Short mmCIF file of N, CA, C and O in Angstrom, two decimals:
data_model
loop_
_atom_site.label_atom_id
_atom_site.label_comp_id
_atom_site.label_asym_id
_atom_site.label_seq_id
_atom_site.Cartn_x
_atom_site.Cartn_y
_atom_site.Cartn_z
N MET P 1 -6.62 -12.66 -13.00
CA MET P 1 -5.34 -12.12 -12.59
C MET P 1 -5.53 -11.26 -11.34
O MET P 1 -6.42 -10.43 -11.27
N LYS P 2 -4.70 -11.46 -10.36
CA LYS P 2 -4.76 -10.70 -9.11
C LYS P 2 -4.27 -9.27 -9.35
O LYS P 2 -3.28 -9.04 -10.03
N ARG P 3 -5.01 -8.32 -8.75
CA ARG P 3 -4.68 -6.90 -8.93
C ARG P 3 -4.07 -6.34 -7.64
O ARG P 3 -4.62 -6.53 -6.56
N ILE P 4 -2.94 -5.64 -7.79
CA ILE P 4 -2.24 -5.08 -6.65
C ILE P 4 -2.05 -3.58 -6.85
O ILE P 4 -1.67 -3.13 -7.94
N LEU P 5 -2.28 -2.81 -5.79
CA LEU P 5 -2.04 -1.38 -5.79
C LEU P 5 -0.73 -1.14 -5.05
O LEU P 5 -0.60 -1.51 -3.88
N ALA P 6 0.26 -0.58 -5.74
CA ALA P 6 1.58 -0.29 -5.15
C ALA P 6 1.68 1.22 -4.92
O ALA P 6 1.53 2.01 -5.86
N VAL P 7 1.96 1.61 -3.67
CA VAL P 7 1.96 3.02 -3.29
C VAL P 7 3.30 3.41 -2.69
O VAL P 7 3.73 2.85 -1.68
N ASP P 8 3.97 4.37 -3.33
CA ASP P 8 5.26 4.85 -2.82
C ASP P 8 5.55 6.20 -3.46
O ASP P 8 5.27 6.39 -4.64
N ASP P 9 6.08 7.14 -2.68
CA ASP P 9 6.40 8.45 -3.25
C ASP P 9 7.68 8.41 -4.08
O ASP P 9 7.95 9.32 -4.84
N SER P 10 8.45 7.35 -3.98
CA SER P 10 9.67 7.18 -4.77
C SER P 10 9.33 6.48 -6.09
O SER P 10 8.89 5.33 -6.10
N ALA P 11 9.53 7.19 -7.21
CA ALA P 11 9.23 6.62 -8.52
C ALA P 11 10.05 5.36 -8.77
O ALA P 11 9.54 4.37 -9.30
N SER P 12 11.31 5.35 -8.36
CA SER P 12 12.16 4.18 -8.59
C SER P 12 11.68 2.97 -7.78
O SER P 12 11.69 1.84 -8.27
N MET P 13 11.19 3.21 -6.57
CA MET P 13 10.66 2.10 -5.75
C MET P 13 9.36 1.57 -6.36
O MET P 13 9.16 0.36 -6.43
N ARG P 14 8.49 2.46 -6.82
CA ARG P 14 7.26 2.04 -7.49
C ARG P 14 7.58 1.19 -8.72
O ARG P 14 6.96 0.16 -8.95
N GLN P 15 8.55 1.64 -9.50
CA GLN P 15 8.93 0.91 -10.71
C GLN P 15 9.48 -0.47 -10.36
O GLN P 15 9.14 -1.46 -11.01
N MET P 16 10.32 -0.55 -9.34
CA MET P 16 10.92 -1.82 -8.95
C MET P 16 9.86 -2.80 -8.44
O MET P 16 9.82 -3.96 -8.85
N VAL P 17 8.98 -2.32 -7.58
CA VAL P 17 7.90 -3.17 -7.05
C VAL P 17 6.97 -3.58 -8.19
O VAL P 17 6.62 -4.75 -8.32
N GLY P 18 6.60 -2.62 -9.02
CA GLY P 18 5.72 -2.91 -10.14
C GLY P 18 6.31 -3.92 -11.10
O GLY P 18 5.64 -4.88 -11.50
N PHE P 19 7.57 -3.74 -11.46
CA PHE P 19 8.25 -4.66 -12.37
C PHE P 19 8.28 -6.07 -11.80
O PHE P 19 7.96 -7.04 -12.48
N THR P 20 8.65 -6.18 -10.53
CA THR P 20 8.76 -7.49 -9.87
C THR P 20 7.41 -8.19 -9.82
O THR P 20 7.30 -9.39 -10.13
N LEU P 21 6.36 -7.47 -9.45
CA LEU P 21 5.03 -8.07 -9.34
C LEU P 21 4.45 -8.42 -10.71
O LEU P 21 3.82 -9.46 -10.88
N LYS P 22 4.69 -7.56 -11.71
CA LYS P 22 4.20 -7.84 -13.06
C LYS P 22 4.87 -9.09 -13.63
O LYS P 22 4.23 -9.92 -14.26
N LYS P 23 6.17 -9.21 -13.34
CA LYS P 23 6.93 -10.37 -13.80
C LYS P 23 6.38 -11.65 -13.17
O LYS P 23 6.42 -12.72 -13.77
N ALA P 24 5.83 -11.53 -11.96
CA ALA P 24 5.25 -12.68 -11.25
C ALA P 24 3.80 -12.93 -11.67
O ALA P 24 3.15 -13.83 -11.13
N GLY P 25 3.28 -12.12 -12.61
CA GLY P 25 1.96 -12.37 -13.15
C GLY P 25 0.82 -11.55 -12.56
O GLY P 25 -0.35 -11.84 -12.80
N PHE P 26 1.15 -10.52 -11.80
CA PHE P 26 0.12 -9.67 -11.20
C PHE P 26 -0.17 -8.46 -12.08
O PHE P 26 0.71 -7.99 -12.80
N ASP P 27 -1.38 -7.95 -11.97
CA ASP P 27 -1.77 -6.70 -12.62
C ASP P 27 -1.52 -5.60 -11.58
O ASP P 27 -2.12 -5.63 -10.50
N VAL P 28 -0.62 -4.66 -11.88
CA VAL P 28 -0.20 -3.67 -10.89
C VAL P 28 -0.61 -2.26 -11.30
O VAL P 28 -0.40 -1.84 -12.43
N THR P 29 -1.20 -1.54 -10.35
CA THR P 29 -1.51 -0.13 -10.51
C THR P 29 -0.64 0.62 -9.50
O THR P 29 -0.49 0.17 -8.36
N GLU P 30 -0.06 1.74 -9.91
CA GLU P 30 0.83 2.50 -9.03
C GLU P 30 0.19 3.82 -8.62
O GLU P 30 -0.57 4.41 -9.37
N ALA P 31 0.53 4.27 -7.39
CA ALA P 31 0.10 5.57 -6.88
C ALA P 31 1.27 6.22 -6.16
O ALA P 31 2.08 5.53 -5.53
N LYS P 32 1.36 7.55 -6.23
CA LYS P 32 2.51 8.27 -5.68
C LYS P 32 2.36 8.68 -4.21
O LYS P 32 3.32 9.11 -3.59
N ASP P 33 1.15 8.58 -3.67
CA ASP P 33 0.94 8.89 -2.24
C ASP P 33 -0.39 8.29 -1.79
O ASP P 33 -1.15 7.77 -2.60
N GLY P 34 -0.64 8.36 -0.51
CA GLY P 34 -1.84 7.75 0.05
C GLY P 34 -3.13 8.34 -0.48
O GLY P 34 -4.11 7.62 -0.69
N SER P 35 -3.15 9.64 -0.72
CA SER P 35 -4.36 10.29 -1.21
C SER P 35 -4.71 9.79 -2.61
O SER P 35 -5.87 9.45 -2.88
N GLU P 36 -3.73 9.73 -3.49
CA GLU P 36 -3.97 9.22 -4.84
C GLU P 36 -4.40 7.75 -4.77
O GLU P 36 -5.32 7.33 -5.47
N ALA P 37 -3.74 6.98 -3.92
CA ALA P 37 -4.07 5.56 -3.77
C ALA P 37 -5.50 5.36 -3.28
O ALA P 37 -6.22 4.50 -3.79
N LEU P 38 -5.93 6.17 -2.32
CA LEU P 38 -7.28 6.05 -1.79
C LEU P 38 -8.32 6.35 -2.88
O LEU P 38 -9.31 5.63 -3.01
N ASN P 39 -8.06 7.39 -3.68
CA ASN P 39 -8.98 7.72 -4.77
C ASN P 39 -9.07 6.58 -5.78
O ASN P 39 -10.15 6.23 -6.24
N ILE P 40 -7.93 5.99 -6.12
CA ILE P 40 -7.90 4.87 -7.07
C ILE P 40 -8.63 3.66 -6.47
O ILE P 40 -9.42 3.00 -7.14
N ALA P 41 -8.35 3.38 -5.20
CA ALA P 41 -8.95 2.21 -4.53
C ALA P 41 -10.46 2.32 -4.43
O ALA P 41 -11.17 1.31 -4.44
N LYS P 42 -10.97 3.54 -4.33
CA LYS P 42 -12.42 3.74 -4.26
C LYS P 42 -13.08 3.47 -5.61
O LYS P 42 -14.25 3.13 -5.67
N GLN P 43 -12.32 3.62 -6.70
CA GLN P 43 -12.87 3.45 -8.05
C GLN P 43 -12.65 2.05 -8.60
O GLN P 43 -13.37 1.61 -9.50
N GLN P 44 -11.62 1.36 -8.11
CA GLN P 44 -11.26 0.04 -8.61
C GLN P 44 -11.09 -0.92 -7.44
O GLN P 44 -10.81 -0.49 -6.33
N GLY P 45 -11.23 -2.20 -7.70
CA GLY P 45 -11.01 -3.19 -6.65
C GLY P 45 -9.62 -3.80 -6.77
O GLY P 45 -9.13 -4.03 -7.87
N PHE P 46 -8.98 -4.03 -5.63
CA PHE P 46 -7.65 -4.64 -5.61
C PHE P 46 -7.64 -5.84 -4.66
O PHE P 46 -8.34 -5.85 -3.66
N ASP P 47 -6.81 -6.82 -5.00
CA ASP P 47 -6.68 -8.02 -4.17
C ASP P 47 -5.69 -7.81 -3.04
O ASP P 47 -5.69 -8.56 -2.06
N ALA P 48 -4.82 -6.79 -3.17
CA ALA P 48 -3.85 -6.45 -2.13
C ALA P 48 -3.34 -5.03 -2.38
O ALA P 48 -3.38 -4.53 -3.50
N VAL P 49 -2.87 -4.40 -1.31
CA VAL P 49 -2.26 -3.08 -1.40
C VAL P 49 -0.91 -3.15 -0.69
O VAL P 49 -0.81 -3.69 0.42
N ILE P 50 0.13 -2.63 -1.36
CA ILE P 50 1.46 -2.56 -0.77
C ILE P 50 1.83 -1.08 -0.72
O ILE P 50 1.85 -0.41 -1.75
N SER P 51 2.10 -0.57 0.48
CA SER P 51 2.31 0.86 0.63
C SER P 51 3.52 1.19 1.49
O SER P 51 3.82 0.50 2.47
N ASP P 52 4.18 2.28 1.12
CA ASP P 52 5.22 2.88 1.94
C ASP P 52 4.53 3.53 3.15
O ASP P 52 3.32 3.74 3.13
N VAL P 53 5.29 3.85 4.17
CA VAL P 53 4.73 4.54 5.33
C VAL P 53 4.88 6.05 5.18
O VAL P 53 3.91 6.80 5.25
N ASN P 54 6.12 6.51 4.96
CA ASN P 54 6.41 7.95 4.93
C ASN P 54 6.23 8.51 3.52
O ASN P 54 7.06 8.28 2.64
N MET P 55 5.12 9.24 3.33
CA MET P 55 4.83 9.87 2.04
C MET P 55 4.17 11.22 2.29
O MET P 55 3.53 11.41 3.32
N PRO P 56 4.32 12.15 1.33
CA PRO P 56 3.63 13.44 1.47
C PRO P 56 2.13 13.28 1.22
O PRO P 56 1.69 12.22 0.76
N VAL P 57 1.37 14.28 1.50
CA VAL P 57 -0.08 14.38 1.31
C VAL P 57 -0.83 13.45 2.27
O VAL P 57 -1.56 13.91 3.12
N MET P 58 -0.65 12.11 2.14
CA MET P 58 -1.25 11.16 3.07
C MET P 58 -0.26 10.01 3.27
O MET P 58 0.15 9.37 2.31
N ASP P 59 0.11 9.76 4.52
CA ASP P 59 1.07 8.69 4.81
C ASP P 59 0.39 7.32 4.71
O ASP P 59 -0.83 7.21 4.62
N GLY P 60 1.21 6.28 4.72
CA GLY P 60 0.72 4.92 4.54
C GLY P 60 -0.18 4.42 5.66
O GLY P 60 -1.14 3.68 5.40
N ILE P 61 0.08 4.82 6.88
CA ILE P 61 -0.74 4.36 8.00
C ILE P 61 -2.14 4.98 7.92
O ILE P 61 -3.14 4.30 8.14
N THR P 62 -2.22 6.26 7.55
CA THR P 62 -3.52 6.90 7.34
C THR P 62 -4.25 6.21 6.19
O THR P 62 -5.47 5.97 6.27
N LEU P 63 -3.52 5.88 5.12
CA LEU P 63 -4.12 5.17 3.99
C LEU P 63 -4.73 3.85 4.45
O LEU P 63 -5.87 3.53 4.11
N ILE P 64 -3.99 3.08 5.24
CA ILE P 64 -4.48 1.79 5.73
C ILE P 64 -5.76 1.99 6.54
O ILE P 64 -6.75 1.28 6.36
N ARG P 65 -5.74 2.97 7.43
CA ARG P 65 -6.92 3.27 8.26
C ARG P 65 -8.12 3.62 7.38
O ARG P 65 -9.23 3.12 7.61
N GLU P 66 -7.90 4.44 6.36
CA GLU P 66 -8.99 4.85 5.46
C GLU P 66 -9.50 3.66 4.64
O GLU P 66 -10.71 3.50 4.47
N LEU P 67 -8.58 2.82 4.14
CA LEU P 67 -9.00 1.65 3.37
C LEU P 67 -9.82 0.69 4.23
O LEU P 67 -10.82 0.15 3.78
N ARG P 68 -9.39 0.47 5.46
CA ARG P 68 -10.11 -0.45 6.35
C ARG P 68 -11.53 0.03 6.65
O ARG P 68 -12.39 -0.77 7.00
N SER P 69 -11.77 1.32 6.51
CA SER P 69 -13.11 1.84 6.76
C SER P 69 -14.06 1.60 5.58
O SER P 69 -15.26 1.80 5.70
N LEU P 70 -13.51 1.17 4.44
CA LEU P 70 -14.32 0.89 3.26
C LEU P 70 -14.73 -0.58 3.24
O LEU P 70 -13.90 -1.46 3.46
N PRO P 71 -16.00 -0.87 2.95
CA PRO P 71 -16.48 -2.27 2.95
C PRO P 71 -15.65 -3.20 2.07
O PRO P 71 -15.40 -4.34 2.45
N ASN P 72 -15.21 -2.73 0.90
CA ASN P 72 -14.47 -3.58 -0.04
C ASN P 72 -13.05 -3.92 0.43
O ASN P 72 -12.40 -4.77 -0.17
N TYR P 73 -12.56 -3.23 1.45
CA TYR P 73 -11.17 -3.44 1.90
C TYR P 73 -11.07 -3.94 3.34
O TYR P 73 -10.00 -3.93 3.92
N LYS P 74 -12.20 -4.39 3.91
CA LYS P 74 -12.18 -4.89 5.29
C LYS P 74 -11.25 -6.09 5.46
O LYS P 74 -10.62 -6.24 6.50
N PHE P 75 -11.18 -6.97 4.44
CA PHE P 75 -10.40 -8.20 4.57
C PHE P 75 -9.27 -8.30 3.54
O PHE P 75 -8.63 -9.34 3.42
N THR P 76 -9.01 -7.23 2.82
CA THR P 76 -7.95 -7.21 1.81
C THR P 76 -6.59 -7.15 2.49
O THR P 76 -6.40 -6.37 3.43
N PRO P 77 -5.61 -7.95 2.02
CA PRO P 77 -4.25 -7.82 2.57
C PRO P 77 -3.68 -6.42 2.29
O PRO P 77 -3.65 -5.99 1.14
N LEU P 78 -3.29 -5.73 3.35
CA LEU P 78 -2.69 -4.40 3.25
C LEU P 78 -1.30 -4.48 3.87
O LEU P 78 -1.17 -4.62 5.08
N LEU P 79 -0.28 -4.40 3.02
CA LEU P 79 1.10 -4.58 3.47
C LEU P 79 1.87 -3.27 3.46
O LEU P 79 1.73 -2.47 2.53
N MET P 80 2.69 -3.07 4.48
CA MET P 80 3.57 -1.91 4.54
C MET P 80 4.96 -2.33 4.06
O MET P 80 5.50 -3.33 4.54
N LEU P 81 5.51 -1.61 3.10
CA LEU P 81 6.87 -1.83 2.60
C LEU P 81 7.62 -0.55 2.89
O LEU P 81 7.39 0.47 2.23
N THR P 82 8.52 -0.57 3.88
CA THR P 82 9.07 0.67 4.40
C THR P 82 10.47 0.49 4.98
O THR P 82 10.88 -0.63 5.27
N THR P 83 11.16 1.60 5.16
CA THR P 83 12.45 1.57 5.86
C THR P 83 12.23 1.62 7.37
O THR P 83 13.15 1.38 8.14
N GLU P 84 11.01 1.94 7.79
CA GLU P 84 10.68 2.02 9.23
C GLU P 84 10.70 0.63 9.85
O GLU P 84 9.97 -0.26 9.42
N SER P 85 11.53 0.44 10.87
CA SER P 85 11.58 -0.87 11.52
C SER P 85 11.29 -0.79 13.02
O SER P 85 11.33 -1.79 13.72
N GLY P 86 10.98 0.42 13.51
CA GLY P 86 10.72 0.60 14.94
C GLY P 86 9.40 -0.03 15.37
O GLY P 86 8.44 -0.06 14.62
N LEU P 87 9.38 -0.54 16.59
CA LEU P 87 8.18 -1.18 17.13
C LEU P 87 7.00 -0.23 17.23
O LEU P 87 5.86 -0.64 17.04
N ASP P 88 7.27 1.05 17.51
CA ASP P 88 6.18 2.03 17.62
C ASP P 88 5.42 2.14 16.31
O ASP P 88 4.19 2.10 16.29
N LYS P 89 6.16 2.29 15.21
CA LYS P 89 5.52 2.41 13.89
C LYS P 89 4.80 1.12 13.52
O LYS P 89 3.70 1.14 12.98
N LYS P 90 5.44 -0.02 13.80
CA LYS P 90 4.81 -1.32 13.49
C LYS P 90 3.51 -1.47 14.26
O LYS P 90 2.50 -1.91 13.71
N SER P 91 3.52 -1.09 15.53
CA SER P 91 2.31 -1.18 16.36
C SER P 91 1.23 -0.25 15.84
O SER P 91 0.06 -0.62 15.79
N GLU P 92 1.64 0.94 15.42
CA GLU P 92 0.69 1.91 14.87
C GLU P 92 0.07 1.36 13.58
O GLU P 92 -1.13 1.47 13.35
N GLY P 93 0.91 0.74 12.74
CA GLY P 93 0.43 0.14 11.50
C GLY P 93 -0.53 -1.01 11.75
O GLY P 93 -1.57 -1.11 11.11
N LYS P 94 -0.19 -1.84 12.71
CA LYS P 94 -1.05 -2.98 13.04
C LYS P 94 -2.40 -2.49 13.58
O LYS P 94 -3.46 -3.01 13.21
N ALA P 95 -2.36 -1.47 14.44
CA ALA P 95 -3.60 -0.92 14.99
C ALA P 95 -4.47 -0.30 13.90
O ALA P 95 -5.70 -0.34 13.98
N ALA P 96 -3.83 0.24 12.84
CA ALA P 96 -4.57 0.84 11.73
C ALA P 96 -5.20 -0.24 10.84
O ALA P 96 -6.12 0.05 10.08
N GLY P 97 -4.65 -1.47 10.92
CA GLY P 97 -5.21 -2.56 10.12
C GLY P 97 -4.26 -3.18 9.13
O GLY P 97 -4.68 -3.95 8.27
N ALA P 98 -2.96 -2.85 9.23
CA ALA P 98 -1.98 -3.46 8.32
C ALA P 98 -1.90 -4.96 8.55
O ALA P 98 -1.89 -5.42 9.69
N THR P 99 -1.86 -5.71 7.46
CA THR P 99 -1.78 -7.16 7.53
C THR P 99 -0.35 -7.62 7.77
O THR P 99 -0.12 -8.60 8.45
N GLY P 100 0.62 -6.89 7.19
CA GLY P 100 2.02 -7.27 7.33
C GLY P 100 2.93 -6.07 7.20
O GLY P 100 2.51 -4.98 6.78
N TRP P 101 4.21 -6.26 7.58
CA TRP P 101 5.20 -5.18 7.61
C TRP P 101 6.48 -5.73 7.01
O TRP P 101 7.07 -6.66 7.56
N ILE P 102 6.90 -5.18 5.87
CA ILE P 102 8.12 -5.61 5.21
C ILE P 102 9.12 -4.45 5.24
O ILE P 102 8.79 -3.35 4.79
N VAL P 103 10.30 -4.68 5.80
CA VAL P 103 11.31 -3.63 5.90
C VAL P 103 12.18 -3.64 4.64
O VAL P 103 12.72 -4.68 4.26
N LYS P 104 12.27 -2.46 3.99
CA LYS P 104 13.12 -2.32 2.80
C LYS P 104 14.57 -2.48 3.22
O LYS P 104 14.97 -1.97 4.26
N PRO P 105 15.37 -3.14 2.37
CA PRO P 105 16.79 -3.27 2.68
C PRO P 105 17.50 -1.94 2.55
O PRO P 105 17.05 -1.05 1.87
#
């Protein structure tokens, strides 16, 4: 079973993403911010990470940058799920190592 780490400071967004992915057959672990996600990712392996951009403690772009520096996450799909749709943020995310950018409706 593929394991996904879902990261968002909004509990309702984490629940919605988690529910949808679990229903599709994925094993989902949730984290409330980038710092918590990084600690979890260092202890467990994930097949993909889906993260919000704007979060307290550690934002999603910093999380992506930190994950990419770890050997186990060099080639892991790291997706941003965010309300941010500006080219500046997308470029910053891509430079940090984000695989994809999904804009929340």
